[in-house]
Tab-separated table of N, CA and C in Angstrom:
chain	number	residue	atom	x	y	z
A	1	UNK	N	0.764	-1.073	-0.029
A	1	UNK	CA	0.055	-0.211	0.145
A	1	UNK	C	1.051	1.147	-0.442
A	2	UNK	N	0.893	2.172	-0.919
A	2	UNK	CA	1.533	3.256	-0.699
A	2	UNK	C	1.249	4.344	0.348
A	3	UNK	N	2.198	5.226	0.497
A	3	UNK	CA	2.564	5.762	1.846
A	3	UNK	C	2.326	6.686	1.187
A	4	UNK	N	1.276	7.791	0.991
A	4	UNK	CA	1.135	8.910	0.586
A	4	UNK	C	1.221	10.137	1.583
A	5	UNK	N	2.233	11.122	1.034
A	5	UNK	CA	2.650	12.270	2.107
A	5	UNK	C	1.267	13.087	2.394
A	6	UNK	N	0.957	13.339	2.895
A	6	UNK	CA	-0.274	14.376	3.441
A	6	UNK	C	0.331	15.331	4.446
A	7	UNK	N	-0.156	16.338	4.442
A	7	UNK	CA	0.168	17.289	5.419
A	7	UNK	C	-0.743	16.932	6.293
A	8	UNK	N	0.003	16.794	8.001
A	8	UNK	CA	-1.086	16.385	8.964
A	8	UNK	C	-0.946	17.700	9.890
A	9	UNK	N	-1.607	18.584	9.962
A	9	UNK	CA	-1.543	19.628	11.282
A	9	UNK	C	-2.640	19.750	12.265
A	10	UNK	N	-2.794	19.929	13.183
A	10	UNK	CA	-3.664	19.718	14.023
A	10	UNK	C	-4.798	20.902	14.365
A	11	UNK	N	-5.642	21.142	13.607
A	11	UNK	CA	-6.334	22.414	13.802
A	11	UNK	C	-6.135	23.122	12.389
A	12	UNK	N	-5.662	22.085	11.416
A	12	UNK	CA	-5.386	23.008	10.238
A	12	UNK	C	-6.609	23.207	9.115
A	13	UNK	N	-6.545	23.977	8.480
A	13	UNK	CA	-7.604	24.546	7.193
A	13	UNK	C	-7.548	23.946	6.044
A	14	UNK	N	-7.855	22.914	5.644
A	14	UNK	CA	-7.631	21.979	4.304
A	14	UNK	C	-7.971	22.490	3.304
A	15	UNK	N	-7.840	22.766	1.787
A	15	UNK	CA	-8.979	22.820	0.746
A	15	UNK	C	-8.722	20.903	-0.063
A	16	UNK	N	-10.498	20.505	-0.461
A	16	UNK	CA	-10.364	19.150	-0.789
A	16	UNK	C	-11.125	19.105	-2.113
A	17	UNK	N	-10.674	18.282	-3.113
A	17	UNK	CA	-11.300	17.839	-4.202
A	17	UNK	C	-11.904	16.422	-4.107
A	18	UNK	N	-12.478	16.123	-4.275
A	18	UNK	CA	-13.495	14.765	-4.157
A	18	UNK	C	-14.059	14.663	-5.533
A	19	UNK	N	-13.474	13.353	-6.106
A	19	UNK	CA	-14.369	13.113	-7.804
A	19	UNK	C	-15.213	11.681	-7.653
A	20	UNK	N	-16.258	11.855	-8.215
A	20	UNK	CA	-17.210	11.024	-8.463
A	20	UNK	C	-16.408	9.735	-9.885
A	21	UNK	N	-16.810	8.658	-8.853
A	21	UNK	CA	-16.340	7.415	-9.757
A	21	UNK	C	-16.405	7.297	-11.130
A	22	UNK	N	-15.065	7.729	-12.318
A	22	UNK	CA	-15.224	7.847	-13.375
A	22	UNK	C	-16.156	9.050	-14.182
A	23	UNK	N	-16.127	9.885	-12.974
A	23	UNK	CA	-16.920	11.181	-12.971
A	23	UNK	C	-18.111	11.603	-13.603
A	24	UNK	N	-18.877	10.238	-12.888
A	24	UNK	CA	-20.063	10.218	-13.441
A	24	UNK	C	-20.895	11.211	-13.075
A	25	UNK	N	-22.055	11.893	-13.821
A	25	UNK	CA	-22.499	13.025	-13.099
A	25	UNK	C	-23.707	12.677	-12.159
A	26	UNK	N	-23.524	12.289	-11.147
A	26	UNK	CA	-24.803	12.051	-10.058
A	26	UNK	C	-24.480	12.609	-8.739
A	27	UNK	N	-23.379	13.316	-8.351
A	27	UNK	CA	-23.543	13.822	-7.092
A	27	UNK	C	-24.657	15.040	-6.907
A	28	UNK	N	-25.141	15.511	-7.676
A	28	UNK	CA	-25.838	16.876	-7.404
A	28	UNK	C	-27.695	15.914	-7.364
A	29	UNK	N	-27.617	14.673	-7.312
A	29	UNK	CA	-28.943	13.830	-7.427
A	29	UNK	C	-29.657	14.068	-6.510
A	30	UNK	N	-31.025	14.125	-6.593
A	30	UNK	CA	-31.369	14.496	-4.528
A	30	UNK	C	-31.190	13.563	-3.757
A	31	UNK	N	-31.057	12.362	-4.178
A	31	UNK	CA	-31.168	11.315	-3.141
A	31	UNK	C	-29.425	11.175	-2.803
A	32	UNK	N	-28.799	11.423	-3.030
A	32	UNK	CA	-27.219	11.072	-3.141
A	32	UNK	C	-26.789	12.886	-2.140
A	33	UNK	N	-27.472	13.730	-2.315
A	33	UNK	CA	-27.166	14.924	-1.717
A	33	UNK	C	-27.646	15.096	-0.261
A	34	UNK	N	-28.848	14.540	-0.449
A	34	UNK	CA	-29.498	13.671	0.822
A	34	UNK	C	-28.710	12.664	1.853
A	35	UNK	N	-27.766	11.768	1.227
A	35	UNK	CA	-27.197	11.145	1.627
A	35	UNK	C	-25.812	11.649	2.394
A	36	UNK	N	-25.402	12.130	1.397
A	36	UNK	CA	-23.919	13.366	1.814
A	36	UNK	C	-24.495	14.325	2.860
A	37	UNK	N	-25.348	14.782	3.017
A	37	UNK	CA	-25.512	15.553	4.063
A	37	UNK	C	-26.106	14.803	5.004
A	38	UNK	N	-26.088	13.707	5.581
A	38	UNK	CA	-26.331	12.871	6.915
A	38	UNK	C	-25.336	12.374	6.945
A	39	UNK	N	-24.338	12.070	5.710
A	39	UNK	CA	-23.061	11.716	6.070
A	39	UNK	C	-22.457	12.680	6.758
A	40	UNK	N	-22.329	13.699	6.545
A	40	UNK	CA	-21.620	14.721	6.997
A	40	UNK	C	-22.000	15.107	8.161
A	41	UNK	N	-23.363	14.967	8.693
A	41	UNK	CA	-23.701	15.166	10.344
A	41	UNK	C	-23.434	14.521	10.805
A	42	UNK	N	-23.228	12.835	10.392
A	42	UNK	CA	-23.263	11.877	11.405
A	42	UNK	C	-21.649	11.814	11.768
A	43	UNK	N	-20.945	11.808	11.201
A	43	UNK	CA	-19.309	12.313	11.028
A	43	UNK	C	-18.747	13.336	11.743
A	44	UNK	N	-19.394	14.434	11.811
A	44	UNK	CA	-19.371	15.625	12.239
A	44	UNK	C	-19.526	15.328	13.850
A	45	UNK	N	-20.503	14.289	14.373
A	45	UNK	CA	-20.652	14.213	16.015
A	45	UNK	C	-19.554	13.674	16.304
A	46	UNK	N	-19.108	12.422	15.511
A	46	UNK	CA	-17.752	12.044	16.230
A	46	UNK	C	-16.390	12.496	16.008
A	47	UNK	N	-16.346	13.281	15.048
A	47	UNK	CA	-14.866	13.332	14.711
A	47	UNK	C	-15.386	14.989	13.796
A	48	UNK	N	-15.652	15.813	14.584
A	48	UNK	CA	-15.627	17.578	14.222
A	48	UNK	C	-14.930	18.094	13.298
A	49	UNK	N	-15.730	19.163	12.694
A	49	UNK	CA	-15.151	19.310	11.437
A	49	UNK	C	-15.754	20.878	11.251
A	50	UNK	N	-15.500	21.919	10.678
A	50	UNK	CA	-15.666	23.142	10.552
A	50	UNK	C	-16.120	23.178	8.901
A	51	UNK	N	-17.449	23.595	8.390
A	51	UNK	CA	-17.325	23.869	7.186
A	51	UNK	C	-17.061	25.224	6.399
A	52	UNK	N	-15.741	25.327	5.649
A	52	UNK	CA	-15.677	27.141	5.675
A	52	UNK	C	-16.408	27.188	4.232
A	53	UNK	N	-16.427	26.360	3.436
A	53	UNK	CA	-16.706	26.645	2.301
A	53	UNK	C	-16.890	25.042	0.827
A	54	UNK	N	-18.219	25.594	0.416
A	54	UNK	CA	-18.414	24.010	-0.185
A	54	UNK	C	-18.856	24.002	-1.523
A	55	UNK	N	-18.817	23.757	-2.327
A	55	UNK	CA	-19.370	23.550	-4.163
A	55	UNK	C	-19.729	22.282	-4.239
A	56	UNK	N	-20.745	21.974	-4.734
A	56	UNK	CA	-21.351	20.249	-5.257
A	56	UNK	C	-21.731	20.511	-6.173
A	57	UNK	N	-20.795	19.936	-7.419
A	57	UNK	CA	-21.369	19.758	-8.902
A	57	UNK	C	-21.743	18.086	-9.061
A	58	UNK	N	-21.995	18.066	-10.696
A	58	UNK	CA	-22.484	16.836	-10.974
A	58	UNK	C	-21.447	15.778	-10.755
A	59	UNK	N	-20.499	15.695	-10.905
A	59	UNK	CA	-19.129	14.626	-10.956
A	59	UNK	C	-18.402	15.440	-10.014
A	60	UNK	N	-18.208	16.237	-9.325
A	60	UNK	CA	-17.035	16.345	-7.987
A	60	UNK	C	-17.812	17.760	-7.465
A	61	UNK	N	-16.950	17.313	-6.183
A	61	UNK	CA	-17.070	18.916	-5.279
A	61	UNK	C	-15.721	19.197	-4.282
A	62	UNK	N	-15.785	20.657	-3.717
A	62	UNK	CA	-14.605	21.671	-3.804
A	62	UNK	C	-15.046	21.581	-2.468
A	63	UNK	N	-14.206	21.683	-1.021
A	63	UNK	CA	-14.714	22.227	0.308
A	63	UNK	C	-13.221	22.570	0.729
A	64	UNK	N	-13.454	23.707	1.765
A	64	UNK	CA	-12.650	23.942	2.810
A	64	UNK	C	-13.147	23.493	3.960
A	65	UNK	N	-12.093	22.622	5.013
A	65	UNK	CA	-12.727	22.338	6.247
A	65	UNK	C	-11.762	22.849	7.376
A	66	UNK	N	-11.970	23.287	8.379
A	66	UNK	CA	-11.104	23.250	9.485
A	66	UNK	C	-11.000	22.483	10.356
A	67	UNK	N	-10.247	21.619	10.900
A	67	UNK	CA	-10.264	20.779	12.241
A	67	UNK	C	-10.191	21.255	13.336
A	68	UNK	N	-10.333	20.386	14.220
A	68	UNK	CA	-10.353	21.025	15.493
A	68	UNK	C	-8.798	21.304	16.037
A	69	UNK	N	-8.342	21.680	16.816
A	69	UNK	CA	-7.174	21.607	17.261
A	69	UNK	C	-6.056	20.589	17.831
A	70	UNK	N	-6.991	19.603	18.297
A	70	UNK	CA	-6.294	18.293	18.723
A	70	UNK	C	-6.626	17.212	17.519
A	71	UNK	N	-6.893	17.532	15.946
A	71	UNK	CA	-6.863	16.644	15.339
A	71	UNK	C	-6.573	17.038	13.591
A	72	UNK	N	-5.813	15.885	13.333
A	72	UNK	CA	-5.679	16.204	11.787
A	72	UNK	C	-6.015	15.507	11.324
A	73	UNK	N	-6.692	14.279	11.494
A	73	UNK	CA	-7.369	13.176	10.535
A	73	UNK	C	-8.389	13.323	9.839
A	74	UNK	N	-8.341	14.263	8.739
A	74	UNK	CA	-9.056	14.087	7.632
A	74	UNK	C	-9.303	13.121	6.868
A	75	UNK	N	-8.410	12.164	6.690
A	75	UNK	CA	-8.667	11.136	6.157
A	75	UNK	C	-9.869	10.409	6.197
A	76	UNK	N	-9.763	10.058	7.841
A	76	UNK	CA	-10.725	9.289	8.649
A	76	UNK	C	-12.381	9.760	8.226
A	77	UNK	N	-12.451	10.983	8.421
A	77	UNK	CA	-13.694	11.863	8.128
A	77	UNK	C	-13.966	11.281	6.488
A	78	UNK	N	-13.346	11.338	5.332
A	78	UNK	CA	-13.555	11.316	4.396
A	78	UNK	C	-14.308	9.726	4.188
A	79	UNK	N	-13.145	9.053	4.745
A	79	UNK	CA	-13.541	7.643	4.428
A	79	UNK	C	-15.130	7.223	5.427
A	80	UNK	N	-15.340	7.640	6.214
A	80	UNK	CA	-16.819	7.800	6.886
A	80	UNK	C	-17.822	8.374	5.883
A	81	UNK	N	-17.267	9.661	5.171
A	81	UNK	CA	-18.677	10.366	4.637
A	81	UNK	C	-18.453	9.298	3.568
A	82	UNK	N	-17.890	8.926	3.047
A	82	UNK	CA	-18.040	8.121	1.582
A	82	UNK	C	-18.647	6.530	1.575
A	83	UNK	N	-18.106	6.279	2.487
A	83	UNK	CA	-18.747	4.692	3.084
A	83	UNK	C	-20.357	4.963	3.509
A	84	UNK	N	-20.552	6.048	4.195
A	84	UNK	CA	-21.859	6.200	4.409
A	84	UNK	C	-22.444	6.386	3.314
A	85	UNK	N	-21.937	7.366	2.384
A	85	UNK	CA	-23.071	7.586	1.288
A	85	UNK	C	-22.979	6.518	0.216
A	86	UNK	N	-22.098	5.449	0.180
A	86	UNK	CA	-22.291	4.498	-0.853
A	86	UNK	C	-23.284	3.607	-0.302
A	87	UNK	N	-23.014	3.229	1.354
A	87	UNK	CA	-24.278	2.424	1.709
A	87	UNK	C	-25.651	2.903	1.120
A	88	UNK	N	-26.010	4.216	1.690
A	88	UNK	CA	-27.036	4.657	1.587
A	88	UNK	C	-27.779	4.580	0.065
A	89	UNK	N	-26.634	4.762	-1.144
A	89	UNK	CA	-26.730	5.075	-2.500
A	89	UNK	C	-26.801	3.966	-3.248
A	90	UNK	N	-26.040	2.122	-2.316
A	90	UNK	CA	-25.606	1.505	-3.383
A	90	UNK	C	-26.600	0.957	-4.561
A	91	UNK	N	-27.996	1.046	-4.040
A	91	UNK	CA	-28.682	0.548	-4.954
A	91	UNK	C	-29.058	1.208	-6.223
A	92	UNK	N	-29.389	2.438	-5.918
A	92	UNK	CA	-29.176	3.858	-7.006
A	92	UNK	C	-28.296	3.949	-7.962
A	93	UNK	N	-26.896	3.833	-7.208
A	93	UNK	CA	-25.724	4.488	-8.077
A	93	UNK	C	-24.502	3.632	-7.884
A	94	UNK	N	-24.302	2.242	-7.061
A	94	UNK	CA	-23.196	2.178	-6.395
A	94	UNK	C	-22.682	0.823	-7.178
A	95	UNK	N	-23.190	0.373	-8.073
A	95	UNK	CA	-22.686	-0.962	-8.785
A	95	UNK	C	-21.803	-0.640	-9.799
A	96	UNK	N	-22.500	-0.663	-10.992
A	96	UNK	CA	-21.821	-0.123	-12.462
A	96	UNK	C	-20.810	-1.724	-12.529
A	97	UNK	N	-19.913	-0.880	-13.760
A	97	UNK	CA	-18.863	-1.769	-13.989
A	97	UNK	C	-17.106	-1.792	-13.196
A	98	UNK	N	-17.599	-2.538	-12.272
A	98	UNK	CA	-16.475	-2.228	-11.317
A	98	UNK	C	-15.276	-3.574	-11.505
A	99	UNK	N	-13.963	-2.981	-11.011
A	99	UNK	CA	-12.521	-3.398	-11.435
A	99	UNK	C	-12.801	-4.804	-10.384
A	100	UNK	N	-11.794	-5.813	-10.747
A	100	UNK	CA	-11.701	-6.712	-9.670
A	100	UNK	C	-11.371	-6.048	-8.717
A	101	UNK	N	-9.917	-5.166	-8.706
A	101	UNK	CA	-9.669	-4.704	-7.129
A	101	UNK	C	-10.514	-3.745	-6.367
A	102	UNK	N	-11.334	-3.112	-7.112
A	102	UNK	CA	-12.565	-2.220	-6.818
A	102	UNK	C	-13.696	-3.027	-5.942
A	103	UNK	N	-14.178	-4.433	-6.387
A	103	UNK	CA	-14.537	-5.556	-5.421
A	103	UNK	C	-14.083	-6.345	-4.393
A	104	UNK	N	-12.780	-6.476	-4.660
A	104	UNK	CA	-12.056	-6.835	-3.813
A	104	UNK	C	-12.352	-6.333	-2.597
A	105	UNK	N	-11.782	-4.403	-2.755
A	105	UNK	CA	-11.600	-3.665	-1.700
A	105	UNK	C	-13.498	-3.489	-1.220
A	106	UNK	N	-14.160	-4.137	-1.677
A	106	UNK	CA	-15.783	-3.814	-1.565
A	106	UNK	C	-15.945	-2.117	-1.595
A	107	UNK	N	-15.412	-1.883	-2.762
A	107	UNK	CA	-15.880	-0.344	-3.135
A	107	UNK	C	-16.918	-0.203	-3.742
A	108	UNK	N	-17.496	0.858	-3.818
A	108	UNK	CA	-18.879	0.911	-4.656
A	108	UNK	C	-18.796	1.752	-5.801
A	109	UNK	N	-19.077	2.082	-6.740
A	109	UNK	CA	-18.658	2.848	-8.026
A	109	UNK	C	-19.161	4.568	-7.417
A	110	UNK	N	-19.456	4.986	-6.585
A	110	UNK	CA	-19.669	6.422	-6.504
A	110	UNK	C	-18.572	7.385	-6.226
A	111	UNK	N	-17.758	6.799	-5.656
A	111	UNK	CA	-16.529	7.657	-5.594
A	111	UNK	C	-15.363	7.228	-5.844
A	112	UNK	N	-14.529	8.512	-6.531
A	112	UNK	CA	-12.909	8.004	-6.743
A	112	UNK	C	-12.585	7.765	-5.716
A	113	UNK	N	-11.706	7.041	-5.844
A	113	UNK	CA	-10.566	6.065	-4.496
A	113	UNK	C	-10.316	7.089	-3.815
A	114	UNK	N	-9.572	8.262	-4.304
A	114	UNK	CA	-8.633	9.165	-3.230
A	114	UNK	C	-9.094	10.395	-3.359
A	115	UNK	N	-8.675	11.320	-3.023
A	115	UNK	CA	-9.177	12.901	-2.633
A	115	UNK	C	-8.137	13.527	-2.764
A	116	UNK	N	-8.132	14.923	-3.252
A	116	UNK	CA	-7.088	15.874	-3.310
A	116	UNK	C	-7.333	17.024	-2.704
A	117	UNK	N	-5.879	17.283	-1.703
A	117	UNK	CA	-5.893	17.909	-0.694
A	117	UNK	C	-4.917	18.876	-0.602
A	118	UNK	N	-5.124	20.136	0.116
A	118	UNK	CA	-3.934	21.278	-0.181
A	118	UNK	C	-4.179	22.160	1.288
A	119	UNK	N	-3.523	21.823	1.851
A	119	UNK	CA	-3.069	22.960	3.325
A	119	UNK	C	-3.492	24.227	2.954
A	120	UNK	N	-4.186	24.999	3.344
A	120	UNK	CA	-4.617	26.258	3.400
A	120	UNK	C	-3.347	26.838	4.121
A	121	UNK	N	-2.266	28.223	3.605
A	121	UNK	CA	-1.513	28.498	4.435
A	121	UNK	C	-1.585	30.067	5.048
A	122	UNK	N	-2.494	30.859	4.465
A	122	UNK	CA	-2.920	31.965	4.960
A	122	UNK	C	-3.848	32.754	4.460
A	123	UNK	N	-4.482	33.824	5.146
A	123	UNK	CA	-5.919	34.693	4.542
A	123	UNK	C	-5.943	34.494	3.261
A	124	UNK	N	-4.446	34.791	2.574
A	124	UNK	CA	-4.630	35.201	0.987
A	124	UNK	C	-5.237	33.670	0.137
A	125	UNK	N	-4.492	32.980	0.765
A	125	UNK	CA	-4.626	31.076	-0.138
A	125	UNK	C	-6.206	31.001	0.391
A	126	UNK	N	-6.364	30.927	1.378
A	126	UNK	CA	-8.173	31.054	2.273
A	126	UNK	C	-8.996	31.435	1.181
A	127	UNK	N	-8.926	32.777	0.993
A	127	UNK	CA	-9.463	33.863	0.042
A	127	UNK	C	-9.622	33.215	-1.376
A	128	UNK	N	-8.446	33.330	-2.028
A	128	UNK	CA	-8.242	32.687	-3.002
A	128	UNK	C	-8.872	31.525	-3.682
A	129	UNK	N	-8.713	30.352	-2.184
A	129	UNK	CA	-9.740	28.910	-2.260
A	129	UNK	C	-11.370	29.022	-2.262
A	130	UNK	N	-12.019	29.807	-1.366
A	130	UNK	CA	-13.239	29.990	-1.232
A	130	UNK	C	-13.688	30.795	-2.601
A	131	UNK	N	-12.885	31.549	-3.145
A	131	UNK	CA	-13.244	32.112	-4.613
A	131	UNK	C	-13.532	31.005	-5.678
A	132	UNK	N	-12.530	30.255	-5.588
A	132	UNK	CA	-12.784	29.445	-6.459
A	132	UNK	C	-13.522	28.339	-6.353
A	133	UNK	N	-14.093	27.859	-4.951
A	133	UNK	CA	-15.197	27.258	-5.027
A	133	UNK	C	-16.653	27.804	-5.507
A	134	UNK	N	-16.383	29.149	-4.957
A	134	UNK	CA	-17.578	29.699	-5.288
A	134	UNK	C	-17.596	29.877	-7.320
A	135	UNK	N	-16.957	29.987	-7.528
A	135	UNK	CA	-16.913	30.514	-8.990
A	135	UNK	C	-16.637	29.195	-10.161
A	136	UNK	N	-16.554	27.956	-9.389
A	136	UNK	CA	-16.472	26.788	-10.171
A	136	UNK	C	-17.649	26.374	-10.757
A	137	UNK	N	-18.834	26.864	-10.475
A	137	UNK	CA	-20.002	26.207	-11.702
A	137	UNK	C	-20.119	27.126	-12.561
A	138	UNK	N	-19.644	28.248	-12.673
A	138	UNK	CA	-19.288	29.246	-13.720
A	138	UNK	C	-18.137	28.569	-14.698
A	139	UNK	N	-17.283	28.320	-14.125
A	139	UNK	CA	-16.102	27.780	-14.716
A	139	UNK	C	-16.732	26.575	-15.703
A	140	UNK	N	-17.480	25.864	-15.112
A	140	UNK	CA	-17.828	23.869	-15.736
A	140	UNK	C	-18.984	24.746	-16.831
A	141	UNK	N	-19.287	25.921	-16.794
A	141	UNK	CA	-20.420	26.158	-17.873
A	141	UNK	C	-21.639	25.537	-17.440
A	142	UNK	N	-21.945	25.796	-16.436
A	142	UNK	CA	-23.269	24.881	-15.438
A	142	UNK	C	-23.838	26.441	-14.830
A	143	UNK	N	-23.550	27.512	-14.956
A	143	UNK	CA	-24.251	28.452	-14.659
A	143	UNK	C	-23.204	29.838	-15.661
A	144	UNK	N	-24.685	31.171	-15.359
A	144	UNK	CA	-23.562	32.335	-15.790
A	144	UNK	C	-23.187	33.316	-14.777
A	145	UNK	N	-23.940	32.901	-13.056
A	145	UNK	CA	-23.344	33.619	-12.384
A	145	UNK	C	-22.930	32.680	-10.713
A	146	UNK	N	-22.301	32.611	-10.063
A	146	UNK	CA	-22.318	31.944	-8.852
A	146	UNK	C	-23.509	31.821	-8.132
A	147	UNK	N	-23.956	33.099	-7.924
A	147	UNK	CA	-25.728	33.034	-7.280
A	147	UNK	C	-26.268	32.383	-7.731
A	148	UNK	N	-26.255	31.806	-8.954
A	148	UNK	CA	-27.392	30.975	-9.901
A	148	UNK	C	-27.249	29.227	-9.316
A	149	UNK	N	-26.329	28.982	-9.246
A	149	UNK	CA	-25.645	27.429	-8.481
A	149	UNK	C	-26.298	27.208	-6.716
A	150	UNK	N	-27.224	26.048	-7.026
A	150	UNK	CA	-28.090	26.046	-5.854
A	150	UNK	C	-27.034	25.544	-4.601
A	151	UNK	N	-26.142	24.730	-5.285
A	151	UNK	CA	-25.086	23.723	-4.038
A	151	UNK	C	-24.015	24.533	-3.792
A	152	UNK	N	-23.885	25.590	-3.229
A	152	UNK	CA	-22.474	26.530	-2.863
A	152	UNK	C	-23.060	26.556	-1.411
A	153	UNK	N	-21.884	27.089	-0.756
A	153	UNK	CA	-21.665	28.152	0.155
A	153	UNK	C	-21.686	29.489	0.059
A	154	UNK	N	-21.898	29.669	-1.510
A	154	UNK	CA	-21.919	30.999	-1.921
A	154	UNK	C	-23.271	31.476	-1.076
A	155	UNK	N	-24.268	31.065	-1.020
A	155	UNK	CA	-25.436	31.953	-0.571
A	155	UNK	C	-25.236	31.910	0.794
A	156	UNK	N	-24.632	31.032	1.723
A	156	UNK	CA	-24.339	31.595	3.420
A	156	UNK	C	-23.408	32.766	3.116
A	157	UNK	N	-22.566	32.683	2.721
A	157	UNK	CA	-21.619	34.592	1.761
A	157	UNK	C	-22.155	35.459	2.042
A	158	UNK	N	-23.227	35.182	1.277
A	158	UNK	CA	-23.886	36.807	0.703
A	158	UNK	C	-25.138	36.746	2.380
A	159	UNK	N	-26.064	35.663	2.670
A	159	UNK	CA	-26.186	35.957	3.723
A	159	UNK	C	-25.827	36.583	4.981
A	160	UNK	N	-24.186	36.046	4.946
A	160	UNK	CA	-23.688	36.616	6.379
A	160	UNK	C	-22.639	38.307	5.879
A	161	UNK	N	-23.165	38.714	4.458
A	161	UNK	CA	-23.057	39.939	3.943
A	161	UNK	C	-21.293	39.521	3.723
A	162	UNK	N	-20.599	38.515	3.563
A	162	UNK	CA	-19.631	38.655	3.494
A	162	UNK	C	-18.824	38.226	1.865
A	163	UNK	N	-19.979	38.334	0.667
A	163	UNK	CA	-20.160	38.442	-0.500
A	163	UNK	C	-21.223	39.487	-1.032
A	164	UNK	N	-21.197	39.939	-2.235
A	164	UNK	CA	-22.327	40.481	-2.654
A	164	UNK	C	-23.047	39.480	-3.664
A	165	UNK	N	-24.278	39.729	-3.531
A	165	UNK	CA	-24.984	38.720	-4.737
A	165	UNK	C	-24.476	38.491	-5.993
A	166	UNK	N	-24.049	39.777	-6.500
A	166	UNK	CA	-23.575	39.965	-7.739
A	166	UNK	C	-22.255	39.426	-7.822
A	167	UNK	N	-21.494	39.228	-7.073
A	167	UNK	CA	-20.004	39.104	-6.802
A	167	UNK	C	-19.480	38.198	-8.206
A	168	UNK	N	-18.655	38.415	-8.624
A	168	UNK	CA	-17.957	37.778	-9.961
A	168	UNK	C	-18.675	38.414	-11.484
A	169	UNK	N	-19.598	39.360	-11.252
A	169	UNK	CA	-20.103	39.452	-12.694
A	169	UNK	C	-19.357	40.302	-13.414
A	170	UNK	N	-18.863	41.982	-12.576
A	170	UNK	CA	-18.146	42.391	-13.360
A	170	UNK	C	-16.512	42.180	-13.238
A	171	UNK	N	-16.233	41.834	-12.023
A	171	UNK	CA	-14.673	41.494	-12.064
A	171	UNK	C	-14.066	40.136	-12.797
A	172	UNK	N	-13.152	40.341	-13.304
A	172	UNK	CA	-12.376	38.954	-13.804
A	172	UNK	C	-11.937	37.904	-12.440
A	173	UNK	N	-12.977	37.145	-12.192
A	173	UNK	CA	-12.973	36.690	-11.471
A	173	UNK	C	-11.914	35.068	-11.624
A	174	UNK	N	-12.259	34.969	-13.064
A	174	UNK	CA	-11.668	33.638	-13.708
A	174	UNK	C	-9.939	34.128	-13.765
A	175	UNK	N	-9.734	35.282	-13.886
A	175	UNK	CA	-8.374	35.653	-14.536
A	175	UNK	C	-7.661	35.248	-12.739
A	176	UNK	N	-8.248	35.548	-11.818
A	176	UNK	CA	-7.620	35.635	-10.464
A	176	UNK	C	-7.475	33.666	-10.458
A	177	UNK	N	-7.633	32.603	-11.262
A	177	UNK	CA	-7.515	31.501	-11.228
A	177	UNK	C	-6.584	30.896	-12.148
A	178	UNK	N	-6.032	31.766	-12.715
A	178	UNK	CA	-4.929	31.127	-13.868
A	178	UNK	C	-5.757	30.788	-15.032
A	179	UNK	N	-7.174	30.958	-15.211
A	179	UNK	CA	-7.388	30.091	-16.125
A	179	UNK	C	-7.930	31.617	-17.460
């Protein structure tokens, strides 16, 4: 088994990208969203974390979490969330054309095996990643404005007056991400 190098800073803040298996556009289905919400709630009961930003797209998600000061194990949290969603949605989304390796590991066809993480370094890095998360549905051509995408913390940021409702319309937001 590979020994992946992961940043393990207790109390750290991390940006994640998690993909669906073979990038299937299933993550915004109502039943899967419901299972994901419940899995997050259950996981947070035993392994707390703060959700700083989130966007759920059809085939992947991006989020920023802040972990408790005495804990750095985001991998166990993702494992729990993915497992609960897979169990809840197996009949509808989970089987498919699985490899022998996935079958042997008792994996479903919902999630890509791994995830990508980046430790947030400072306030500027945090702000850039929050903007990237909120701009992602526009980047992928799913909506014309960030506020038009329903599965995003953008709406929470607007409600808390941290961003204006028309954020990104006049600015060259995409240019901020090297696109």
